[in-house]
């Protein structure tokens, strides 16, 4: 213990102010391993929970981001494909939804916990549809600093074969499914996917229901974009709409309003402190999220982590 303290003091004394600040912020943000590894490990053994929604639609939860499946005469269409290591459990869950073959996989954005299953699902027969930035981001090496992780380019078979810029729609199982790109919010590749017959809206990772969300500044994400995306989600839904968040339980518009209030309230508080000249770590110490922490701060993105994400864009 004494040695540890002596080493630590020596190290701190020799560190410059700037590198110390960086070290401390990294120590607190990454005291544990990268969330990427935590999520992947969890997915390997996770049970896939099936929830029948309306009509032909079911939700699959347990492997990375929330998944939607449409089943019918044209086959199966999935919105997001979870993590690759979940293949055995995911195959079982898909089989429980009937024998219709998998035909289409829509990716809501480029993050691994939504596209990692692309390769095996494509091999199983799915044509992959996504925003053009999903293809671009998956095709190159990307460092996501706040996850402390560098993603290599994805294999060719995992890449979307059909991409679009602003919006795209396709008729599948008798309904016109609408995909619409968000201006940069969680990433630069986020899309919503709307099923009008069932009034079910998947809003990608613009919404983490009941949790502070991750914001990926390395690929264009920013807190203002997250608030604007949430406003769009509120405009695009009614009290009857079933809203599928990227993470967290299947949601309602009422919960989305609470999330919107949380985002804007924390953003305003952090911006005010930043304008006063406070450093990132001073703002973390001021606990601008405190009144929301018991409700939103218990998942992957803890209060300090979320404060730093908001500070970056404030
Ligand atoms: Zn994401």
Short mmCIF file of N, CA, C and O in Angstrom, two decimals, residues 15-73:
data_model
loop_
_atom_site.label_atom_id
_atom_site.label_comp_id
_atom_site.label_asym_id
_atom_site.label_seq_id
_atom_site.Cartn_x
_atom_site.Cartn_y
_atom_site.Cartn_z
N UNK A 15 3.97 14.38 -13.54
CA UNK A 15 3.07 14.55 -14.69
C UNK A 15 2.78 16.04 -14.91
O UNK A 15 2.72 16.81 -13.97
N UNK A 16 2.62 16.41 -16.14
CA UNK A 16 2.21 17.79 -16.40
C UNK A 16 0.74 17.92 -16.06
O UNK A 16 0.01 16.94 -15.99
N UNK A 17 0.28 19.13 -15.89
CA UNK A 17 -1.12 19.35 -15.54
C UNK A 17 -2.04 18.75 -16.60
O UNK A 17 -3.02 18.07 -16.30
N UNK A 18 -1.69 18.99 -17.83
CA UNK A 18 -2.56 18.53 -18.92
C UNK A 18 -2.67 17.01 -18.95
O UNK A 18 -3.77 16.46 -19.02
N UNK A 19 -1.53 16.33 -18.86
CA UNK A 19 -1.60 14.88 -18.96
C UNK A 19 -2.24 14.28 -17.72
O UNK A 19 -2.89 13.25 -17.79
N UNK A 20 -2.11 14.96 -16.59
CA UNK A 20 -2.78 14.47 -15.38
C UNK A 20 -4.29 14.55 -15.55
O UNK A 20 -5.01 13.61 -15.23
N UNK A 21 -4.73 15.68 -16.08
CA UNK A 21 -6.17 15.84 -16.31
C UNK A 21 -6.69 14.72 -17.20
O UNK A 21 -7.72 14.11 -16.92
N UNK A 22 -5.92 14.42 -18.23
CA UNK A 22 -6.32 13.36 -19.16
C UNK A 22 -6.35 12.02 -18.44
O UNK A 22 -7.29 11.25 -18.55
N UNK A 23 -5.29 11.77 -17.65
CA UNK A 23 -5.19 10.51 -16.93
C UNK A 23 -6.39 10.33 -16.00
O UNK A 23 -7.03 9.29 -15.98
N UNK A 24 -6.70 11.39 -15.24
CA UNK A 24 -7.79 11.27 -14.28
C UNK A 24 -9.11 11.05 -14.98
O UNK A 24 -9.92 10.23 -14.55
N UNK A 25 -9.32 11.75 -16.08
CA UNK A 25 -10.59 11.58 -16.76
C UNK A 25 -10.69 10.17 -17.32
O UNK A 25 -11.73 9.55 -17.30
N UNK A 26 -9.56 9.66 -17.80
CA UNK A 26 -9.59 8.29 -18.33
C UNK A 26 -9.77 7.28 -17.20
O UNK A 26 -10.50 6.31 -17.36
N UNK A 27 -9.09 7.56 -16.07
CA UNK A 27 -9.21 6.62 -14.95
C UNK A 27 -10.65 6.49 -14.49
O UNK A 27 -11.14 5.41 -14.26
N UNK A 28 -11.33 7.66 -14.40
CA UNK A 28 -12.70 7.55 -13.91
C UNK A 28 -13.63 7.01 -14.98
O UNK A 28 -14.52 6.24 -14.70
N UNK A 29 -13.40 7.42 -16.23
CA UNK A 29 -14.30 6.96 -17.28
C UNK A 29 -14.09 5.49 -17.60
O UNK A 29 -15.02 4.79 -17.93
N UNK A 30 -12.85 5.05 -17.50
CA UNK A 30 -12.55 3.69 -17.94
C UNK A 30 -11.98 2.84 -16.82
O UNK A 30 -11.10 2.03 -17.02
N UNK A 31 -12.51 3.08 -15.61
CA UNK A 31 -12.04 2.29 -14.48
C UNK A 31 -12.26 0.81 -14.76
O UNK A 31 -11.48 -0.03 -14.38
N UNK A 32 -13.35 0.52 -15.50
CA UNK A 32 -13.60 -0.86 -15.89
C UNK A 32 -13.15 -1.02 -17.34
O UNK A 32 -12.68 -0.08 -17.95
N UNK A 33 -13.32 -2.23 -17.88
CA UNK A 33 -12.92 -2.41 -19.28
C UNK A 33 -13.91 -1.73 -20.21
O UNK A 33 -14.95 -1.24 -19.79
N UNK A 34 -13.55 -1.71 -21.49
CA UNK A 34 -14.40 -1.03 -22.47
C UNK A 34 -15.81 -1.59 -22.42
O UNK A 34 -16.00 -2.81 -22.35
N UNK A 35 -16.83 -0.70 -22.49
CA UNK A 35 -18.22 -1.18 -22.54
C UNK A 35 -18.43 -2.16 -23.70
O UNK A 35 -19.30 -3.02 -23.63
N UNK A 36 -17.61 -2.03 -24.74
CA UNK A 36 -17.74 -2.93 -25.89
C UNK A 36 -17.53 -4.38 -25.45
O UNK A 36 -18.32 -5.27 -25.79
N UNK A 37 -16.48 -4.61 -24.66
CA UNK A 37 -16.21 -5.97 -24.19
C UNK A 37 -17.27 -6.45 -23.20
O UNK A 37 -17.64 -7.63 -23.22
N UNK A 38 -17.74 -5.53 -22.37
CA UNK A 38 -18.77 -5.90 -21.38
C UNK A 38 -20.03 -6.36 -22.11
O UNK A 38 -20.62 -7.40 -21.81
N UNK A 39 -20.41 -5.59 -23.14
CA UNK A 39 -21.64 -5.90 -23.89
C UNK A 39 -21.48 -7.21 -24.66
O UNK A 39 -22.39 -8.04 -24.70
N UNK A 40 -20.29 -7.40 -25.27
CA UNK A 40 -20.06 -8.63 -26.04
C UNK A 40 -20.12 -9.86 -25.14
O UNK A 40 -20.71 -10.88 -25.49
N UNK A 41 -19.47 -9.76 -23.97
CA UNK A 41 -19.46 -10.90 -23.04
C UNK A 41 -20.87 -11.26 -22.61
O UNK A 41 -21.26 -12.43 -22.56
N UNK A 42 -21.65 -10.22 -22.30
CA UNK A 42 -23.02 -10.46 -21.84
C UNK A 42 -23.84 -11.15 -22.93
O UNK A 42 -24.67 -12.01 -22.65
N UNK A 43 -23.58 -10.78 -24.20
CA UNK A 43 -24.39 -11.30 -25.31
C UNK A 43 -24.16 -12.79 -25.54
O UNK A 43 -25.04 -13.50 -26.03
N UNK A 44 -22.96 -13.27 -25.19
CA UNK A 44 -22.61 -14.67 -25.48
C UNK A 44 -23.56 -15.64 -24.78
O UNK A 44 -23.88 -16.71 -25.31
N UNK A 45 -24.01 -15.28 -23.59
CA UNK A 45 -24.86 -16.19 -22.83
C UNK A 45 -26.29 -15.67 -22.68
O UNK A 45 -27.14 -16.35 -22.11
N UNK A 46 -26.54 -14.48 -23.18
CA UNK A 46 -27.84 -13.85 -22.94
C UNK A 46 -28.98 -14.64 -23.56
O UNK A 46 -28.89 -15.12 -24.68
N UNK A 47 -30.07 -14.75 -22.82
CA UNK A 47 -31.30 -15.31 -23.35
C UNK A 47 -31.95 -14.24 -24.22
O UNK A 47 -31.86 -13.06 -23.92
N UNK A 48 -32.57 -14.66 -25.30
CA UNK A 48 -33.26 -13.69 -26.16
C UNK A 48 -34.74 -13.71 -25.78
O UNK A 48 -35.41 -14.73 -25.89
N UNK A 49 -35.20 -12.57 -25.33
CA UNK A 49 -36.58 -12.44 -24.88
C UNK A 49 -37.47 -11.99 -26.04
O UNK A 49 -37.18 -10.99 -26.68
N UNK A 50 -38.52 -12.76 -26.31
CA UNK A 50 -39.42 -12.42 -27.43
C UNK A 50 -40.69 -11.76 -26.90
O UNK A 50 -41.33 -12.29 -25.99
N UNK A 51 -41.02 -10.59 -27.45
CA UNK A 51 -42.28 -9.93 -27.10
C UNK A 51 -43.09 -9.72 -28.36
O UNK A 51 -42.64 -9.06 -29.29
N UNK A 52 -44.30 -10.30 -28.40
CA UNK A 52 -45.21 -10.06 -29.51
C UNK A 52 -45.75 -8.65 -29.37
O UNK A 52 -46.24 -8.27 -28.29
N UNK A 53 -45.64 -7.85 -30.41
CA UNK A 53 -46.14 -6.47 -30.33
C UNK A 53 -47.53 -6.41 -30.94
O UNK A 53 -48.50 -6.76 -30.29
N UNK A 54 -47.62 -6.01 -32.20
CA UNK A 54 -48.91 -5.99 -32.89
C UNK A 54 -48.73 -6.64 -34.24
O UNK A 54 -47.67 -6.56 -34.83
N UNK A 55 -49.83 -7.23 -34.78
CA UNK A 55 -49.78 -7.78 -36.13
C UNK A 55 -48.62 -8.72 -36.31
O UNK A 55 -48.45 -9.68 -35.55
N UNK A 56 -47.80 -8.43 -37.31
CA UNK A 56 -46.69 -9.33 -37.66
C UNK A 56 -45.41 -9.00 -36.90
O UNK A 56 -44.37 -9.58 -37.17
N UNK A 57 -45.47 -8.07 -35.98
CA UNK A 57 -44.23 -7.56 -35.37
C UNK A 57 -43.95 -8.13 -33.98
O UNK A 57 -44.84 -8.20 -33.13
N UNK A 58 -42.67 -8.50 -33.79
CA UNK A 58 -42.20 -8.94 -32.46
C UNK A 58 -40.90 -8.21 -32.16
O UNK A 58 -40.18 -7.81 -33.06
N UNK A 59 -40.61 -8.07 -30.86
CA UNK A 59 -39.34 -7.49 -30.44
C UNK A 59 -38.49 -8.59 -29.82
O UNK A 59 -38.99 -9.46 -29.12
N UNK A 60 -37.18 -8.56 -30.13
CA UNK A 60 -36.23 -9.48 -29.52
C UNK A 60 -35.25 -8.66 -28.70
O UNK A 60 -34.60 -7.75 -29.21
N UNK A 61 -35.15 -8.99 -27.40
CA UNK A 61 -34.25 -8.25 -26.52
C UNK A 61 -33.25 -9.20 -25.88
O UNK A 61 -33.60 -10.33 -25.56
N UNK A 62 -32.02 -8.74 -25.71
CA UNK A 62 -31.02 -9.55 -25.00
C UNK A 62 -29.65 -9.55 -25.65
O UNK A 62 -28.66 -9.83 -24.99
N UNK A 63 -29.58 -9.27 -26.96
CA UNK A 63 -28.27 -9.25 -27.63
C UNK A 63 -28.02 -7.87 -28.20
O UNK A 63 -28.53 -7.53 -29.26
N UNK A 64 -27.23 -7.05 -27.49
CA UNK A 64 -26.96 -5.71 -27.97
C UNK A 64 -28.23 -4.88 -28.00
O UNK A 64 -29.05 -4.95 -27.10
N UNK A 65 -28.42 -4.12 -29.10
CA UNK A 65 -29.59 -3.24 -29.20
C UNK A 65 -30.88 -4.02 -29.42
O UNK A 65 -30.87 -5.19 -29.83
N UNK A 66 -31.99 -3.35 -29.15
CA UNK A 66 -33.32 -3.97 -29.34
C UNK A 66 -33.59 -4.25 -30.81
O UNK A 66 -33.30 -3.43 -31.68
N UNK A 67 -34.17 -5.43 -31.07
CA UNK A 67 -34.41 -5.90 -32.43
C UNK A 67 -35.91 -6.00 -32.68
O UNK A 67 -36.67 -6.42 -31.80
N UNK A 68 -36.32 -5.62 -33.90
CA UNK A 68 -37.71 -5.81 -34.33
C UNK A 68 -37.72 -6.85 -35.42
O UNK A 68 -36.82 -6.87 -36.26
N UNK A 69 -38.75 -7.70 -35.44
CA UNK A 69 -38.89 -8.67 -36.52
C UNK A 69 -40.31 -8.62 -37.08
O UNK A 69 -41.28 -8.68 -36.32
N UNK A 70 -40.42 -8.49 -38.40
CA UNK A 70 -41.70 -8.63 -39.10
C UNK A 70 -41.71 -10.01 -39.73
O UNK A 70 -40.75 -10.41 -40.39
N UNK A 71 -42.78 -10.77 -39.48
CA UNK A 71 -42.90 -12.12 -40.04
C UNK A 71 -44.16 -12.23 -40.87
O UNK A 71 -45.22 -11.80 -40.42
N UNK A 72 -44.07 -12.77 -42.08
CA UNK A 72 -45.26 -12.90 -42.91
C UNK A 72 -44.98 -13.61 -44.21
O UNK A 72 -43.98 -14.33 -44.33
N UNK A 73 -45.85 -13.34 -45.21
CA UNK A 73 -45.78 -14.09 -46.47
C UNK A 73 -44.50 -13.83 -47.24
O UNK A 73 -44.03 -14.70 -47.98
#
